[in-house]
CSV table of C-alpha atoms and ligand atoms in Angstrom, one decimal:
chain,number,residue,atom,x,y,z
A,273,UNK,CA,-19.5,26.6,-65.3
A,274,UNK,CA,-21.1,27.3,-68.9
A,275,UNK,CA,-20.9,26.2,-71.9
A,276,UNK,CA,-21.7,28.5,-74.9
A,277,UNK,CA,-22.9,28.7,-78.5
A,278,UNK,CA,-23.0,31.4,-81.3
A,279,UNK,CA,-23.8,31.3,-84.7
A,280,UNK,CA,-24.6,33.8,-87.2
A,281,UNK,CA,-22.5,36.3,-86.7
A,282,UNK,CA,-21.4,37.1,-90.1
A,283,UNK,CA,-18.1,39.0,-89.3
A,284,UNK,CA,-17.1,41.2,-92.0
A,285,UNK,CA,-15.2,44.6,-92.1
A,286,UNK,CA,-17.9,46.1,-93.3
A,287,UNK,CA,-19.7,45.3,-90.0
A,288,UNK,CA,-17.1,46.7,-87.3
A,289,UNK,CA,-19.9,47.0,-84.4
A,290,UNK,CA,-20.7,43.2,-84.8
A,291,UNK,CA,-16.2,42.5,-84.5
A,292,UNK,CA,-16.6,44.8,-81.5
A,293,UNK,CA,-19.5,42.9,-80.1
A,294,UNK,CA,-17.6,39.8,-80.5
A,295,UNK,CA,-14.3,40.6,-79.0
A,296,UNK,CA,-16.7,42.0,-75.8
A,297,UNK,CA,-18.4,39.3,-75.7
A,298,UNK,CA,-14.8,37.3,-75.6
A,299,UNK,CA,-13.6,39.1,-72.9
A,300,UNK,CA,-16.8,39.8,-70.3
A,301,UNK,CA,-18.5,36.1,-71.8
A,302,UNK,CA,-16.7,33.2,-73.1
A,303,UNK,CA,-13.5,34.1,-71.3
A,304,UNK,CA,-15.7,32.3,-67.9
A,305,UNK,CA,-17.2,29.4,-70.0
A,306,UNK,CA,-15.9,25.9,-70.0
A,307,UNK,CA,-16.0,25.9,-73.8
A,308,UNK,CA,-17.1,28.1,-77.0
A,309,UNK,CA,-19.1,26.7,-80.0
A,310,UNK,CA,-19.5,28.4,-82.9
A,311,UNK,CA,-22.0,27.0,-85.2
A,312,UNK,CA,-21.3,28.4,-88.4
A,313,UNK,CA,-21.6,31.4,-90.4
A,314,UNK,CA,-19.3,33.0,-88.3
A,315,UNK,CA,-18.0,35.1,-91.5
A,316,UNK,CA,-19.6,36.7,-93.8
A,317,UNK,CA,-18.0,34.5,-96.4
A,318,UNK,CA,-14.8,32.3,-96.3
A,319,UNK,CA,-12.6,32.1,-99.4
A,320,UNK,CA,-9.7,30.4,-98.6
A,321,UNK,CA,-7.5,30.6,-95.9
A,322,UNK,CA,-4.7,32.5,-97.7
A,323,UNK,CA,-7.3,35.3,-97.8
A,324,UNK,CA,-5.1,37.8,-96.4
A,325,UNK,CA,-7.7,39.6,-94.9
A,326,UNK,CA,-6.9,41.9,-91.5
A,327,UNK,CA,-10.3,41.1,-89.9
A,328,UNK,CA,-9.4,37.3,-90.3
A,329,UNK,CA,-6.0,37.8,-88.5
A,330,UNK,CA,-7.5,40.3,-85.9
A,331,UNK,CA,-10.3,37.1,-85.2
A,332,UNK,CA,-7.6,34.5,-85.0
A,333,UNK,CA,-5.7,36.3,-82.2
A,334,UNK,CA,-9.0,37.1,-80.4
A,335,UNK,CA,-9.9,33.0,-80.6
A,336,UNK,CA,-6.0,31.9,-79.8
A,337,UNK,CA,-5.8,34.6,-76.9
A,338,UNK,CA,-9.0,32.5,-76.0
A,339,UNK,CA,-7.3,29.2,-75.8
A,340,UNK,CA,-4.6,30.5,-73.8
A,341,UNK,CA,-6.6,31.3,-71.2
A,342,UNK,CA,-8.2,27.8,-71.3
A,343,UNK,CA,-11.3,28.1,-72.9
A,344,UNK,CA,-11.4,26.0,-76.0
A,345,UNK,CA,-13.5,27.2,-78.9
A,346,UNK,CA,-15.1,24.2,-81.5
A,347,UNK,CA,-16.0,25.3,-84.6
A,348,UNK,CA,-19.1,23.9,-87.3
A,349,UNK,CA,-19.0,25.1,-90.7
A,350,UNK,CA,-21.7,27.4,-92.4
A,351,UNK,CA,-23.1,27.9,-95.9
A,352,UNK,CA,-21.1,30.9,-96.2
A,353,UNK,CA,-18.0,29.5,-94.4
A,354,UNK,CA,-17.5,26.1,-95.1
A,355,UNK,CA,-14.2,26.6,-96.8
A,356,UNK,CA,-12.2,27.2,-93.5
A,357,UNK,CA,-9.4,24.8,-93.4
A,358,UNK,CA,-6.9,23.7,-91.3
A,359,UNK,CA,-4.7,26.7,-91.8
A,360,UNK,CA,-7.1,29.2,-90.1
A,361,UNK,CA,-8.2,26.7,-87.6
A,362,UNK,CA,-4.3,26.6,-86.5
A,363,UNK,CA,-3.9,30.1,-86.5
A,364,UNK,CA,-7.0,30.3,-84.2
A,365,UNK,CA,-6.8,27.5,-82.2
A,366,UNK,CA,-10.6,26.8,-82.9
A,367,UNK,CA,-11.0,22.6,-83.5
A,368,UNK,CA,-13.2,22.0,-86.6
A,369,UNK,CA,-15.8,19.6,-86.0
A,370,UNK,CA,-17.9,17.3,-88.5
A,371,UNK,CA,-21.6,19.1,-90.0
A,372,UNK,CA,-23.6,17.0,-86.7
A,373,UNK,CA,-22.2,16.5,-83.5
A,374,UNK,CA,-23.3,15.0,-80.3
A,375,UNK,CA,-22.3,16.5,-76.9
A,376,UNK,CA,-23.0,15.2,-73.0
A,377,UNK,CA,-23.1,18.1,-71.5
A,378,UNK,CA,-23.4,17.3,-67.5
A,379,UNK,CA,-27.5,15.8,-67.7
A,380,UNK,CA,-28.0,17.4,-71.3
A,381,UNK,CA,-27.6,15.4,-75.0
A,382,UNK,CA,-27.7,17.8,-77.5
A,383,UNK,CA,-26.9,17.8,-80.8
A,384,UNK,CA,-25.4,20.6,-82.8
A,385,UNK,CA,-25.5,21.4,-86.1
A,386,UNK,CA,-25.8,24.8,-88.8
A,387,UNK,CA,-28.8,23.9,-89.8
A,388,UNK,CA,-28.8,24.3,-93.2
A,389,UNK,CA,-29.5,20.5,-94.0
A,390,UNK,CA,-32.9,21.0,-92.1
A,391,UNK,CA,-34.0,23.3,-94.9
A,392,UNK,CA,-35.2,20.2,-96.9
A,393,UNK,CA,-37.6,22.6,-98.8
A,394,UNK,CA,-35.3,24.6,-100.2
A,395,UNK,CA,-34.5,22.5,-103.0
A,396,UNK,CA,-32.7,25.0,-105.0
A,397,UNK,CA,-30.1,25.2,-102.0
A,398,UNK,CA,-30.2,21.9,-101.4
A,399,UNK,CA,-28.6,21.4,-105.2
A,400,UNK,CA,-26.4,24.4,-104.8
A,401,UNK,CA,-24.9,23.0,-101.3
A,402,UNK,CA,-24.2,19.6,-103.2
A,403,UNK,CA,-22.0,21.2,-105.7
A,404,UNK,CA,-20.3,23.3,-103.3
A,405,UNK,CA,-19.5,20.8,-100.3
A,406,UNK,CA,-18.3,18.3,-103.7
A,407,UNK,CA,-14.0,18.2,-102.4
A,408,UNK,CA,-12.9,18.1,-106.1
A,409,UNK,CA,-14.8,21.3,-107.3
A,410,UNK,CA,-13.7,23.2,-104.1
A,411,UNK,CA,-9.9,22.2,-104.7
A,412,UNK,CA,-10.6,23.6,-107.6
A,413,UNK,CA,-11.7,27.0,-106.6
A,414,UNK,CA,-9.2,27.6,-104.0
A,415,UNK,CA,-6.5,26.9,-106.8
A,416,UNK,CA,-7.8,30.3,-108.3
A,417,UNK,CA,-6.6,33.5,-107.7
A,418,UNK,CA,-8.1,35.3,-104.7
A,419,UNK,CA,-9.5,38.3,-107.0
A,420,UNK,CA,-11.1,35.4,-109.3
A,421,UNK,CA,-12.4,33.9,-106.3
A,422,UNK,CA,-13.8,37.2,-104.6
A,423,UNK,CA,-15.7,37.9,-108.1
A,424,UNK,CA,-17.0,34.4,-107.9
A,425,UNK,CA,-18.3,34.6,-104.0
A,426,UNK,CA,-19.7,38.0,-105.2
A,427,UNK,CA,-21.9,36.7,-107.7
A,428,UNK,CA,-22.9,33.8,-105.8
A,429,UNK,CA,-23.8,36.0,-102.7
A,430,UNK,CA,-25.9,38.9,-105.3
A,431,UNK,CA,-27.7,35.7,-106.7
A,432,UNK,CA,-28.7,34.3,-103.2
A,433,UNK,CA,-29.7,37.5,-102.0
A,434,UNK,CA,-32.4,38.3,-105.5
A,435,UNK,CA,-33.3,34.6,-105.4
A,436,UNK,CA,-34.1,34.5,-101.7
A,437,UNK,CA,-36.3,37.4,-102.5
A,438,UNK,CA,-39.1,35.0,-104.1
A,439,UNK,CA,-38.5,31.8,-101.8
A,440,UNK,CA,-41.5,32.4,-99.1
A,441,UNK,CA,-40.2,32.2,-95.5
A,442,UNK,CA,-41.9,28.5,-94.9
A,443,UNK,CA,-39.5,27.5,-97.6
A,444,UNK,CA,-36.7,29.0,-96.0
A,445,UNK,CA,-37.4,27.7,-92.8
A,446,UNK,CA,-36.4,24.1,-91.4
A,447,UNK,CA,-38.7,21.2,-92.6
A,448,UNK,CA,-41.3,19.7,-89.6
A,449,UNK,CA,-39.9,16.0,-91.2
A,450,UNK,CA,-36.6,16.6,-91.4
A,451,UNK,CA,-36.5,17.7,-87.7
A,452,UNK,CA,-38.2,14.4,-86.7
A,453,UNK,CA,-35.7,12.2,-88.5
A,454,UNK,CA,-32.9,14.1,-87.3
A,455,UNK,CA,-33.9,13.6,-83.5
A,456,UNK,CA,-34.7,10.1,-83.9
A,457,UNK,CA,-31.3,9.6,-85.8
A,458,UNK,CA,-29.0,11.3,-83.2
A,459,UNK,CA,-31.4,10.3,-80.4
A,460,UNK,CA,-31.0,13.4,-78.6
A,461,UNK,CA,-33.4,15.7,-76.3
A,462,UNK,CA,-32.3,18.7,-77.7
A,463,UNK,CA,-31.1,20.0,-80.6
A,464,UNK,CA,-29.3,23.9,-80.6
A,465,UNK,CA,-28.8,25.4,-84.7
A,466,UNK,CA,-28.3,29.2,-86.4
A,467,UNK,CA,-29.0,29.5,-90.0
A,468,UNK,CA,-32.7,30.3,-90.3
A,469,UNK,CA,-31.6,33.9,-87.9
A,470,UNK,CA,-35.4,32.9,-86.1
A,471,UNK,CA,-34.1,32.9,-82.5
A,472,UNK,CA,-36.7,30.4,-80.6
A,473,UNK,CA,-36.9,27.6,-78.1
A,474,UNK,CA,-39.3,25.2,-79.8
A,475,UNK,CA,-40.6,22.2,-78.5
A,476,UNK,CA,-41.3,18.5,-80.9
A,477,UNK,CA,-43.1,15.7,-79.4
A,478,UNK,CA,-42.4,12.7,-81.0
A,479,UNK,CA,-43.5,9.5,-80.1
A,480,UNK,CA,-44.9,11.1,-76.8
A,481,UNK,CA,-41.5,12.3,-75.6
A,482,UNK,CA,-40.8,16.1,-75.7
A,483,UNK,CA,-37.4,17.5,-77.8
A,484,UNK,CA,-36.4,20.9,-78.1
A,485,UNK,CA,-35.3,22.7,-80.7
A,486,UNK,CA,-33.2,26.0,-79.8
A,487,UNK,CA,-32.6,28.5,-82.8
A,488,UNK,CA,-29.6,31.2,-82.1
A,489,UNK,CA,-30.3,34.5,-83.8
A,490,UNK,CA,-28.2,36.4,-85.9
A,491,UNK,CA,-26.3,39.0,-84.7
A,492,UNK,CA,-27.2,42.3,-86.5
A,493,UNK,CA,-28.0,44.7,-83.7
A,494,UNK,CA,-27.9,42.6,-80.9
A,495,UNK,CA,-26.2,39.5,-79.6
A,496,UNK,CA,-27.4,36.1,-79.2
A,497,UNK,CA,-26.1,32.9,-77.5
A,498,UNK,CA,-27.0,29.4,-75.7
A,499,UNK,CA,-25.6,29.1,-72.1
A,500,UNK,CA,-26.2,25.6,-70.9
A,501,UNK,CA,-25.5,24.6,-67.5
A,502,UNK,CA,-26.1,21.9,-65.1
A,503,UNK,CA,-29.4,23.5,-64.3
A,504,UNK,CA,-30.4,24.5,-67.6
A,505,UNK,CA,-30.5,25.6,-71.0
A,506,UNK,CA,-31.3,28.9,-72.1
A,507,UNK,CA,-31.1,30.9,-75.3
A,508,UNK,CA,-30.1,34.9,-74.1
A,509,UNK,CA,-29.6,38.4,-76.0
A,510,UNK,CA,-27.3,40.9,-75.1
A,511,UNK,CA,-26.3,44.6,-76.0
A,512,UNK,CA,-22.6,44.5,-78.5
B,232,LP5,O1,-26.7,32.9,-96.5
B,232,LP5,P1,-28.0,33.4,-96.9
B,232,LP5,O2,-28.9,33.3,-95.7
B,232,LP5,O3,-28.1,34.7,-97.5
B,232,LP5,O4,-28.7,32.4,-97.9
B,232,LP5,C1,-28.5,31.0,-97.8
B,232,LP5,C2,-28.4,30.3,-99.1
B,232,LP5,N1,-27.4,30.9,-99.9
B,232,LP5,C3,-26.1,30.5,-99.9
B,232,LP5,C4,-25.2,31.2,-100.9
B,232,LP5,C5,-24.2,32.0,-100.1
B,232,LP5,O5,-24.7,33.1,-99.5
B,232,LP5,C6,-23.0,32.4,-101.0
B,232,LP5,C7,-21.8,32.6,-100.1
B,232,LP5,C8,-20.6,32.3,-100.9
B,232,LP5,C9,-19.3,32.3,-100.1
B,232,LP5,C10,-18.4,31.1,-100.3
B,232,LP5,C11,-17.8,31.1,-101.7
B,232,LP5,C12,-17.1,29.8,-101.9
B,232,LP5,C13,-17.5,29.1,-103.1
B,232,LP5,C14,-16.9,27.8,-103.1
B,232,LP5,C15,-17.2,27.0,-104.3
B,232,LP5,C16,-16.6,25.6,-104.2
B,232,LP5,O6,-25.7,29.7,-99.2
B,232,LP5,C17,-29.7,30.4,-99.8
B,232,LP5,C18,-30.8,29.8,-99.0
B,232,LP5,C19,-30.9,30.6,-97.7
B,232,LP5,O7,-29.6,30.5,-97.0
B,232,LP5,C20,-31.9,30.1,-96.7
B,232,LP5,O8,-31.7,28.7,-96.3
B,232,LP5,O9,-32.1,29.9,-99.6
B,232,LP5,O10,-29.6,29.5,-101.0
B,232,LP5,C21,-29.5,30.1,-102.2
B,232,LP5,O11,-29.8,31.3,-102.4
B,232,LP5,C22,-29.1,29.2,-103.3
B,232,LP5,C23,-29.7,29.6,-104.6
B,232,LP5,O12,-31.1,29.2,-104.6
B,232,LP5,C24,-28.9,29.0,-105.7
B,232,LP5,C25,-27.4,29.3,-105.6
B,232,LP5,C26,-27.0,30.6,-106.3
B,232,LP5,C27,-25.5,30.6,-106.5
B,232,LP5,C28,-25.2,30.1,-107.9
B,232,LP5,C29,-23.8,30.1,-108.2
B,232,LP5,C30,-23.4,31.1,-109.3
B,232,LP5,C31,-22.0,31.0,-109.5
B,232,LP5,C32,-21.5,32.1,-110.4
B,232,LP5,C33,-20.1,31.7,-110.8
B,232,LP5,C34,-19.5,32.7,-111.7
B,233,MN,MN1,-26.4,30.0,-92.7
């Protein structure tokens, strides 16, 4: 038996082969897995959960129909989805879990996260994620009308996209420091994240003890997931 993780997949109706990936990979994938994680970013960006959105609906069903069959599906929020609530995660069936978490996974420790926080030198998101995760000012966007809100995600996603154009990719990229404290925080071996969409097994020695870092890619043409089992860990690509 497996256990599997995806992040990144940015579902969005715009994007119908990655949905049809997705629901495949449901069906031929997850469907024998002990138990789905998705580690953010899942959507392309997340509103509110009174977004009336087909795709989201479709999703839920696929993740519920999921559950039925016994596969439980944990969810950790993204920068572009951190605003799903408890409403969509009933709908789904998906359990939201905290920004870190610790599993034992048969032999394995491994902490799981977005990955976003690693990105220490990116202090212009670093500010920006502040405001955003702050519970007052979100309360007070999802009080908004959806149209008002839609404008608003707009701008803020045509703004990322022209300022990400001058941040260098070592910026962009997780922070060597920030990876050390985080192992030595959580005290784990290994450590699996999305965000930075640079699929990669990489290896941190600290204190003369080996840790590895897995990195899940993004799912534009291709699919990518974790599969840990007893034996092993192992990051894999597949066709939609
Ligand atoms: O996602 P990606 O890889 O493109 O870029 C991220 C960082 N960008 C973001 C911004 C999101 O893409 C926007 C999604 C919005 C959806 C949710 C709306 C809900 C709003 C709720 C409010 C309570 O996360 C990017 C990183 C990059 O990863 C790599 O790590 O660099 O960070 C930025 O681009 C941040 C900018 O540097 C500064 C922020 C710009 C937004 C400013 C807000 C403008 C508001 C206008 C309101 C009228
Ligand atoms: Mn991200």
């Amino acid at each position: 038996m497996c256990t599997l993780f995806i992040a990144d997949l940015h579902l969005s109706e715009h994007e119908p082969a990655i949905t049809a990936g997705f629901l495949r990979f449901l069906k031929e994938q997850a469907i024998h897995a002990k138990a789905l994680y998705i580690l953010g970013d899942f959507f392309d960006f997340w509103i509110g959960d009174d977004d009336p959105n087909p795709l989201h609906q479709q999703i839920a069903q696929a993740l519920m129909t999921l559950k039925n069959a016994g596969v439980p599906c944990y969810f950790i929020h993204g920068n572009r989805d951190f605003l799903i609530g408890s409403r969509f995660a009933k709908e789904s069936g998906i359990t939201l879990l905290p920004q870190e978490k610790v599993l034992e996974i048969e032999k394995h420790r491994i902490l799981i996260l977005h990955g976003d926080t690693l990105c220490t030198d990116d202090e212009a998101y670093q500010r920006y994620r502040k405001k955003v995760h702050n519970k007052f000012i979100q309360r007070l966007f999802l009080l908004l009308p959806l149209f008002i809100r839609l404008r608003i995600a707009d701008k803020m996603r045509s703004r990322s996209q022209h300022e990400n154009q001058y941040k260098s990719d070592a910026i962009m990229d997780v922070n060597p420091q920030a990876v050390i404290d985080t192992f030595k925080h959580f005290n784990t071996e290994w450590m699996i994240h999305g965000h930075t969409h640079r699929p990669a097994i990489h290896t941190v020695n600290i204190d003369d003890k080996i840790h590895y870092r897995g990195v899940l890619g993004a799912w534009h043409t291709e699919g990518s997931m974790f599969k840990v089992t007893a034996e092993k860990i192992e990051l894999i690509h597949f066709p939609f």
